[in-house]
Amino acid sequence: MTETPEFLVTVPTRGDGRHPLRRDRGDWEERRPLPAFVTDPRGGVSGPSAHIAQVGRAAEIAGLDGALVPFDPEGEESLVLAAGLLRGSRHLRVIAGFHAGIATPVYAAKLSASLQRFTGGRLDWQIDVALDPVVARAHGDFLQGGDRYARAEEFLTVAKGVWHEEGYTYEGVFYQVLAGGFQPPNAGLPFPRVHLSGIEPGALALSARHADVHLFDPGQNLDVGIAGLGDRAAAEGRAVAYGLRLPVLAREDEEEAWREARGLWALAGGADEDFPRPDPKTGLWPGFDRIAGPGALGLVGSYEGVAAGIRAYRDLGVTTFVLSARPTVEEAYRLGERLLPLFATESQKETAHVH
């Protein structure tokens, strides 16, 4: 376990704030009335764009490795936010989430080539394949079932083909290219690292052929998923890194962390008698379902306790952790200042031991 883990922050795409049900940080929603003693009534001081920039600065200053801007059908456009974050940072890697139906693979690759050139090759992709059919149709995308994986396969094949090969020609079911391929200034740049997800066979097969990092969720069976993907990738002559999307609530000690969790639970309308306990085997707290989104599972505890939970995933082979916590700016600083140093010290000791 000598590989240093990679930590990223999840960027809010339609609101942020201390209250789990409000999105008033960044003015995505109408601000609550100001108290009477406030004498500066200017509105829009920190709009969505300014708030996203603050998230990026916080992540970079706090020492996080990157930021994930997820595809959000009701939120801000991820590639636009990613471009802003890349423009406002020097070291931060930014993953833009999108689905294959947003554009042709040639256009997506060309747009990304410009971003790579302008930002020193710090853009990554997360391709969402298994969209909710209702969401997909609302975005003009009527492809269903296995065809979605077949199209994603062609999308990535064509995008990589025009990126790396001058005079590239492709004849597929979903895309055709004749004598394409990038030339300078768009040629010779690093292709965005590809992040994929999903636990079903089609998802693992696609990742085995195209993913650089496969992102799991805490509720999935990582033992089975990692073993299955590892075998498939090996058969393709490739290796795929494993990542985890993980909500966290970390504080100085356990008591403070659970007091905070109870407070958020109450703000989100949860009754005290219904306050859920963490899973005794995994330590995952199902209460994130109410305060962070449907189905969310995550870790609550002291910095050392949350770090121990993350180490358990590292033991399974996970090397990339996409953390989420609200409000994002404050929590990014908190995680960077208190949680990440626990792993930096650990990595230094491991490196010294290896040498």
Tab-separated table of C-alpha atoms in Angstrom:
chain	number	residue	atom	x	y	z
A	1	MET	CA	0.000	0.000	0.000
A	2	THR	CA	2.737	2.439	-0.955
A	3	GLU	CA	0.750	4.439	-3.507
A	4	THR	CA	-0.244	7.829	-2.128
A	5	PRO	CA	-4.026	8.173	-2.174
A	6	GLU	CA	-5.571	10.868	-4.316
A	7	PHE	CA	-8.204	13.083	-2.698
A	8	LEU	CA	-10.706	15.187	-4.587
A	9	VAL	CA	-13.634	17.339	-3.573
A	10	THR	CA	-17.098	17.198	-5.128
A	11	VAL	CA	-18.143	20.560	-6.559
A	12	PRO	CA	-21.732	21.698	-5.885
A	13	THR	CA	-23.573	22.307	-9.145
A	14	ARG	CA	-26.853	23.751	-7.918
A	15	GLY	CA	-26.381	25.117	-4.471
A	16	ASP	CA	-24.389	24.959	-1.302
A	17	GLY	CA	-24.639	26.078	2.285
A	18	ARG	CA	-24.700	25.019	5.908
A	19	HIS	CA	-28.342	23.943	5.843
A	20	PRO	CA	-28.718	20.544	4.129
A	21	LEU	CA	-31.930	21.545	2.385
A	22	ARG	CA	-31.043	25.102	1.351
A	23	ARG	CA	-28.942	26.173	-1.592
A	24	ASP	CA	-28.523	29.800	-0.699
A	25	ARG	CA	-24.714	29.874	-0.699
A	26	GLY	CA	-23.770	31.407	-4.040
A	27	ASP	CA	-27.232	32.802	-4.681
A	28	TRP	CA	-28.586	29.773	-6.559
A	29	GLU	CA	-31.743	30.368	-4.597
A	30	GLU	CA	-33.232	33.601	-3.346
A	31	ARG	CA	-31.407	34.747	-0.275
A	32	ARG	CA	-33.102	34.814	3.053
A	33	PRO	CA	-33.952	38.341	4.257
A	34	LEU	CA	-31.007	40.085	5.834
A	35	PRO	CA	-31.239	41.063	9.500
A	36	ALA	CA	-32.087	44.672	10.193
A	37	PHE	CA	-28.605	45.583	11.447
A	38	VAL	CA	-27.041	44.820	8.020
A	39	THR	CA	-26.385	48.115	6.275
A	40	ASP	CA	-24.909	46.770	3.022
A	41	PRO	CA	-27.903	45.386	1.087
A	42	ARG	CA	-26.040	44.617	-2.135
A	43	GLY	CA	-27.248	41.403	-3.704
A	44	GLY	CA	-25.235	38.997	-5.812
A	45	VAL	CA	-21.975	39.645	-4.004
A	46	SER	CA	-21.187	35.958	-4.269
A	47	GLY	CA	-23.061	34.449	-7.200
A	48	PRO	CA	-22.715	30.875	-8.437
A	49	SER	CA	-19.612	31.570	-10.509
A	50	ALA	CA	-17.843	33.311	-7.635
A	51	HIS	CA	-18.800	30.542	-5.245
A	52	ILE	CA	-17.478	27.814	-7.545
A	53	ALA	CA	-14.226	29.775	-7.830
A	54	GLN	CA	-14.023	29.851	-4.020
A	55	VAL	CA	-14.475	26.073	-3.923
A	56	GLY	CA	-11.612	25.668	-6.380
A	57	ARG	CA	-9.324	27.988	-4.437
A	58	ALA	CA	-10.162	26.250	-1.167
A	59	ALA	CA	-9.434	22.816	-2.652
A	60	GLU	CA	-6.122	23.938	-4.093
A	61	ILE	CA	-4.958	25.856	-1.029
A	62	ALA	CA	-5.977	22.974	1.241
A	63	GLY	CA	-3.854	20.562	-0.776
A	64	LEU	CA	-6.570	18.438	-2.349
A	65	ASP	CA	-5.532	16.817	-5.602
A	66	GLY	CA	-8.555	17.715	-7.622
A	67	ALA	CA	-12.243	18.392	-7.961
A	68	LEU	CA	-15.099	16.466	-9.530
A	69	VAL	CA	-17.846	18.428	-11.251
A	70	PRO	CA	-20.548	15.787	-11.650
A	71	PHE	CA	-23.065	15.688	-14.465
A	72	ASP	CA	-26.172	17.157	-12.879
A	73	PRO	CA	-29.249	17.239	-15.104
A	74	GLU	CA	-30.719	20.099	-13.068
A	75	GLY	CA	-27.498	21.876	-12.210
A	76	GLU	CA	-24.842	23.984	-13.870
A	77	GLU	CA	-23.105	22.628	-16.960
A	78	SER	CA	-20.110	20.616	-15.807
A	79	LEU	CA	-17.721	21.433	-18.658
A	80	VAL	CA	-18.313	25.148	-18.162
A	81	LEU	CA	-17.647	24.868	-14.425
A	82	ALA	CA	-14.609	22.688	-15.061
A	83	ALA	CA	-13.153	25.266	-17.422
A	84	GLY	CA	-13.610	27.980	-14.794
A	85	LEU	CA	-11.981	25.880	-12.087
A	86	LEU	CA	-9.048	25.011	-14.328
A	87	ARG	CA	-8.621	28.662	-15.301
A	88	GLY	CA	-8.552	29.735	-11.659
A	89	SER	CA	-6.084	27.137	-10.395
A	90	ARG	CA	-2.517	26.045	-11.068
A	91	HIS	CA	-2.352	22.473	-9.810
A	92	LEU	CA	-5.907	21.229	-9.368
A	93	ARG	CA	-7.033	18.355	-11.627
A	94	VAL	CA	-10.676	18.760	-12.585
A	95	ILE	CA	-12.994	15.956	-13.662
A	96	ALA	CA	-15.937	17.034	-15.812
A	97	GLY	CA	-18.890	14.659	-15.745
A	98	PHE	CA	-21.047	14.295	-18.846
A	99	HIS	CA	-22.783	11.635	-20.912
A	100	ALA	CA	-22.076	10.535	-24.446
A	101	GLY	CA	-25.267	12.110	-25.759
A	102	ILE	CA	-24.154	15.701	-25.193
A	103	ALA	CA	-22.107	15.980	-28.383
A	104	THR	CA	-20.210	14.001	-30.965
A	105	PRO	CA	-17.012	12.436	-29.658
A	106	VAL	CA	-15.012	14.564	-32.090
A	107	TYR	CA	-16.453	17.789	-30.709
A	108	ALA	CA	-16.026	16.651	-27.090
A	109	ALA	CA	-12.410	15.742	-27.843
A	110	LYS	CA	-11.709	19.052	-29.604
A	111	LEU	CA	-13.197	21.069	-26.758
A	112	SER	CA	-11.137	19.049	-24.300
A	113	ALA	CA	-7.950	19.438	-26.345
A	114	SER	CA	-8.222	23.203	-26.021
A	115	LEU	CA	-8.766	22.899	-22.272
A	116	GLN	CA	-5.785	20.569	-21.971
A	117	ARG	CA	-3.602	22.994	-23.885
A	118	PHE	CA	-4.714	26.008	-21.849
A	119	THR	CA	-4.368	24.302	-18.459
A	120	GLY	CA	-1.344	22.053	-18.658
A	121	GLY	CA	-3.308	18.828	-19.204
A	122	ARG	CA	-5.345	18.926	-15.972
A	123	LEU	CA	-8.784	18.015	-17.376
A	124	ASP	CA	-10.280	14.559	-16.774
A	125	TRP	CA	-13.560	13.017	-17.910
A	126	GLN	CA	-16.250	11.131	-16.069
A	127	ILE	CA	-18.617	9.542	-18.576
A	128	ASP	CA	-22.051	8.775	-17.106
A	129	VAL	CA	-23.571	5.894	-19.049
A	130	ALA	CA	-26.491	4.407	-17.097
A	131	LEU	CA	-28.649	7.504	-16.815
A	132	ASP	CA	-32.176	7.352	-15.485
A	133	PRO	CA	-34.268	6.910	-18.667
A	134	VAL	CA	-36.491	9.836	-17.706
A	135	VAL	CA	-33.455	12.095	-17.301
A	136	ALA	CA	-31.928	10.859	-20.546
A	137	ARG	CA	-35.100	11.477	-22.531
A	138	ALA	CA	-35.441	14.952	-21.009
A	139	HIS	CA	-32.012	15.663	-22.490
A	140	GLY	CA	-33.061	14.402	-25.892
A	141	ASP	CA	-31.318	11.052	-25.448
A	142	PHE	CA	-33.611	8.085	-26.084
A	143	LEU	CA	-31.016	5.322	-26.148
A	144	GLN	CA	-31.683	2.555	-23.626
A	145	GLY	CA	-30.185	-0.552	-22.054
A	146	GLY	CA	-27.129	-2.164	-23.566
A	147	ASP	CA	-27.103	0.314	-26.433
A	148	ARG	CA	-25.945	2.980	-23.990
A	149	TYR	CA	-22.792	0.996	-23.235
A	150	ALA	CA	-22.291	0.239	-26.927
A	151	ARG	CA	-22.486	3.940	-27.736
A	152	ALA	CA	-20.156	4.866	-24.873
A	153	GLU	CA	-17.686	2.312	-26.212
A	154	GLU	CA	-17.790	3.941	-29.644
A	155	PHE	CA	-17.697	7.439	-28.124
A	156	LEU	CA	-14.468	6.730	-26.271
A	157	THR	CA	-12.965	4.814	-29.182
A	158	VAL	CA	-13.591	7.679	-31.594
A	159	ALA	CA	-12.508	10.379	-29.133
A	160	LYS	CA	-9.209	8.593	-28.528
A	161	GLY	CA	-8.847	7.835	-32.232
A	162	VAL	CA	-9.094	11.413	-33.461
A	163	TRP	CA	-6.937	12.529	-30.525
A	164	HIS	CA	-4.017	10.229	-31.257
A	165	GLU	CA	-4.195	9.378	-34.950
A	166	GLU	CA	-3.952	11.734	-37.916
A	167	GLY	CA	-6.157	10.650	-40.844
A	168	TYR	CA	-8.366	8.657	-38.478
A	169	THR	CA	-11.333	6.830	-40.037
A	170	TYR	CA	-14.049	4.968	-38.145
A	171	GLU	CA	-17.254	3.280	-39.259
A	172	GLY	CA	-19.515	2.301	-36.365
A	173	VAL	CA	-23.167	1.959	-35.483
A	174	PHE	CA	-23.427	5.305	-33.723
A	175	TYR	CA	-20.538	7.353	-35.165
A	176	GLN	CA	-18.655	7.617	-38.412
A	177	VAL	CA	-15.464	9.561	-39.077
A	178	LEU	CA	-13.699	9.874	-42.406
A	179	ALA	CA	-10.100	11.075	-42.586
A	180	GLY	CA	-10.280	12.852	-39.237
A	181	GLY	CA	-7.670	13.192	-36.524
A	182	PHE	CA	-6.237	16.235	-34.802
A	183	GLN	CA	-3.341	18.277	-36.052
A	184	PRO	CA	-1.413	21.031	-34.252
A	185	PRO	CA	-2.320	22.881	-32.112
A	186	ASN	CA	-4.736	20.181	-30.914
A	187	ALA	CA	-2.401	17.217	-31.436
A	188	GLY	CA	0.122	15.795	-29.001
A	189	LEU	CA	-1.737	16.632	-25.799
A	190	PRO	CA	-2.493	14.202	-22.953
A	191	PHE	CA	-5.903	12.602	-23.363
A	192	PRO	CA	-8.145	13.278	-20.331
A	193	ARG	CA	-8.046	10.499	-17.772
A	194	VAL	CA	-11.308	8.583	-18.156
A	195	HIS	CA	-13.429	7.871	-15.072
A	196	LEU	CA	-16.294	5.406	-15.352
A	197	SER	CA	-18.641	3.853	-12.821
A	198	GLY	CA	-21.259	1.154	-12.303
A	199	ILE	CA	-21.247	-2.371	-10.970
A	200	GLU	CA	-23.196	-4.201	-13.687
A	201	PRO	CA	-21.306	-6.415	-16.182
A	202	GLY	CA	-21.644	-3.900	-19.028
A	203	ALA	CA	-20.141	-1.157	-16.887
A	204	LEU	CA	-17.198	-3.291	-15.786
A	205	ALA	CA	-16.559	-4.457	-19.358
A	206	LEU	CA	-16.497	-0.856	-20.590
A	207	SER	CA	-14.158	0.170	-17.782
A	208	ALA	CA	-11.835	-2.730	-18.515
A	209	ARG	CA	-11.336	-1.406	-22.036
A	210	HIS	CA	-11.404	2.349	-21.480
A	211	ALA	CA	-11.288	3.565	-17.857
A	212	ASP	CA	-8.237	4.944	-16.142
A	213	VAL	CA	-10.172	5.100	-12.854
A	214	HIS	CA	-13.368	3.229	-11.967
A	215	LEU	CA	-15.437	5.006	-9.329
A	216	PHE	CA	-17.438	2.898	-6.900
A	217	ASP	CA	-20.014	3.966	-4.320
A	218	PRO	CA	-19.894	2.808	-0.672
A	219	GLY	CA	-23.108	0.798	-0.972
A	220	GLN	CA	-21.665	-1.401	-3.700
A	221	ASN	CA	-19.821	-4.662	-3.133
A	222	LEU	CA	-16.285	-3.438	-3.737
A	223	ASP	CA	-14.717	-6.842	-3.139
A	224	VAL	CA	-16.660	-8.377	-6.012
A	225	GLY	CA	-16.486	-5.282	-8.216
A	226	ILE	CA	-12.739	-4.809	-7.885
A	227	ALA	CA	-12.021	-8.499	-8.418
A	228	GLY	CA	-14.282	-8.655	-11.457
A	229	LEU	CA	-12.915	-5.480	-13.012
A	230	GLY	CA	-9.324	-6.487	-12.300
A	231	ASP	CA	-9.795	-9.773	-14.139
A	232	ARG	CA	-11.491	-8.119	-17.104
A	233	ALA	CA	-8.852	-5.393	-17.353
A	234	ALA	CA	-6.042	-7.952	-17.173
A	235	ALA	CA	-7.654	-9.853	-20.031
A	236	GLU	CA	-7.522	-6.614	-22.031
A	237	GLY	CA	-3.885	-6.121	-21.107
A	238	ARG	CA	-4.734	-3.068	-19.041
A	239	ALA	CA	-4.819	-1.947	-15.426
A	240	VAL	CA	-7.560	0.242	-13.959
A	241	ALA	CA	-7.254	2.285	-10.773
A	242	TYR	CA	-10.109	2.140	-8.271
A	243	GLY	CA	-11.865	5.146	-6.780
A	244	LEU	CA	-14.656	5.784	-4.302
A	245	ARG	CA	-17.240	8.573	-4.053
A	246	LEU	CA	-17.571	9.121	-0.323
A	247	PRO	CA	-19.584	11.627	1.767
A	248	VAL	CA	-17.758	12.469	4.986
A	249	LEU	CA	-18.378	14.425	8.171
A	250	ALA	CA	-15.143	14.646	10.151
A	251	ARG	CA	-14.539	16.642	13.320
A	252	GLU	CA	-12.046	16.904	16.177
A	253	ASP	CA	-13.554	13.984	18.078
A	254	GLU	CA	-16.389	11.481	17.762
A	255	GLU	CA	-18.705	13.417	20.064
A	256	GLU	CA	-18.407	16.614	18.036
A	257	ALA	CA	-18.897	14.771	14.740
A	258	TRP	CA	-22.054	13.000	15.869
A	259	ARG	CA	-23.410	16.178	17.442
A	260	GLU	CA	-22.976	17.834	14.056
A	261	ALA	CA	-24.642	14.877	12.324
A	262	ARG	CA	-27.607	15.072	14.674
A	263	GLY	CA	-27.919	18.789	14.006
A	264	LEU	CA	-27.949	18.297	10.234
A	265	TRP	CA	-30.391	15.419	10.588
A	266	ALA	CA	-32.764	17.654	12.532
A	267	LEU	CA	-32.402	20.542	10.062
A	268	ALA	CA	-33.324	18.136	7.281
A	269	GLY	CA	-36.542	17.258	9.089
A	270	GLY	CA	-35.433	14.001	10.687
A	271	ALA	CA	-36.993	13.044	14.004
A	272	ASP	CA	-34.617	12.382	16.869
A	273	GLU	CA	-36.066	8.907	17.434
A	274	ASP	CA	-35.393	8.046	13.794
A	275	PHE	CA	-31.738	9.083	13.888
A	276	PRO	CA	-29.963	6.171	12.160
A	277	ARG	CA	-26.961	4.370	13.533
A	278	PRO	CA	-23.911	3.545	11.418
A	279	ASP	CA	-23.640	0.041	10.023
A	280	PRO	CA	-21.734	-1.976	12.666
A	281	LYS	CA	-19.747	-3.842	9.988
A	282	THR	CA	-18.851	-1.062	7.557
A	283	GLY	CA	-19.151	2.008	9.770
A	284	LEU	CA	-21.155	3.697	7.001
A	285	TRP	CA	-23.856	6.095	8.167
A	286	PRO	CA	-27.129	5.911	6.196
A	287	GLY	CA	-28.215	9.339	7.444
A	288	PHE	CA	-26.419	10.916	4.497
A	289	ASP	CA	-29.426	9.762	2.500
A	290	ARG	CA	-31.370	12.621	4.079
A	291	ILE	CA	-28.705	15.322	4.246
A	292	ALA	CA	-26.618	14.618	1.122
A	293	GLY	CA	-28.928	12.911	-1.337
A	294	PRO	CA	-30.901	9.726	-1.957
A	295	GLY	CA	-28.963	6.549	-1.317
A	296	ALA	CA	-25.866	8.278	0.029
A	297	LEU	CA	-23.734	6.409	2.557
A	298	GLY	CA	-20.670	7.896	4.188
A	299	LEU	CA	-18.358	8.156	7.151
A	300	VAL	CA	-18.920	10.217	10.305
A	301	GLY	CA	-16.384	10.541	13.082
A	302	SER	CA	-13.160	12.036	14.291
A	303	TYR	CA	-10.436	12.772	11.762
A	304	GLU	CA	-8.615	9.669	12.903
A	305	GLY	CA	-11.814	7.611	12.742
A	306	VAL	CA	-12.670	8.737	9.219
A	307	ALA	CA	-9.060	8.144	8.189
A	308	ALA	CA	-9.332	4.588	9.534
A	309	GLY	CA	-12.442	4.040	7.425
A	310	ILE	CA	-10.619	5.326	4.354
A	311	ARG	CA	-7.649	3.053	5.097
A	312	ALA	CA	-10.017	0.075	5.048
A	313	TYR	CA	-10.923	0.988	1.469
A	314	ARG	CA	-7.255	1.475	0.636
A	315	ASP	CA	-6.670	-2.081	1.798
A	316	LEU	CA	-9.155	-3.171	-0.879
A	317	GLY	CA	-7.108	-1.352	-3.519
A	318	VAL	CA	-8.905	2.004	-3.686
A	319	THR	CA	-6.488	4.842	-4.439
A	320	THR	CA	-8.788	7.727	-5.424
A	321	PHE	CA	-11.291	9.239	-2.987
A	322	VAL	CA	-13.860	11.739	-4.217
A	323	LEU	CA	-15.050	13.287	-0.955
A	324	SER	CA	-18.202	15.329	-0.529
A	325	ALA	CA	-19.108	17.558	2.399
A	326	ARG	CA	-21.124	20.729	2.876
A	327	PRO	CA	-20.619	23.634	2.982
A	328	THR	CA	-17.963	22.843	0.442
A	329	VAL	CA	-15.561	25.738	0.959
A	330	GLU	CA	-15.260	25.326	4.727
A	331	GLU	CA	-15.189	21.548	4.551
A	332	ALA	CA	-12.498	21.555	1.858
A	333	TYR	CA	-10.248	23.586	4.157
A	334	ARG	CA	-11.150	21.367	7.105
A	335	LEU	CA	-10.373	18.141	5.238
A	336	GLY	CA	-7.194	19.526	3.775
A	337	GLU	CA	-5.892	20.805	7.086
A	338	ARG	CA	-6.897	17.908	9.326
A	339	LEU	CA	-7.634	14.738	7.381
A	340	LEU	CA	-5.104	14.773	4.535
A	341	PRO	CA	-2.060	15.263	6.794
A	342	LEU	CA	-2.822	11.899	8.386
A	343	PHE	CA	-2.191	10.264	5.015
A	344	ALA	CA	0.776	12.450	4.128
A	345	THR	CA	2.569	11.267	7.262
A	346	GLU	CA	1.603	7.694	6.490
A	347	SER	CA	2.935	7.923	2.933
A	348	GLN	CA	6.232	9.385	4.134
A	349	LYS	CA	6.682	6.486	6.545
A	350	GLU	CA	5.857	3.937	3.833
A	351	THR	CA	8.296	5.560	1.412
A	352	ALA	CA	11.050	5.538	4.036
A	353	HIS	CA	10.296	1.864	4.779
A	354	VAL	CA	10.493	0.916	1.085
A	355	HIS	CA	13.876	2.608	0.726
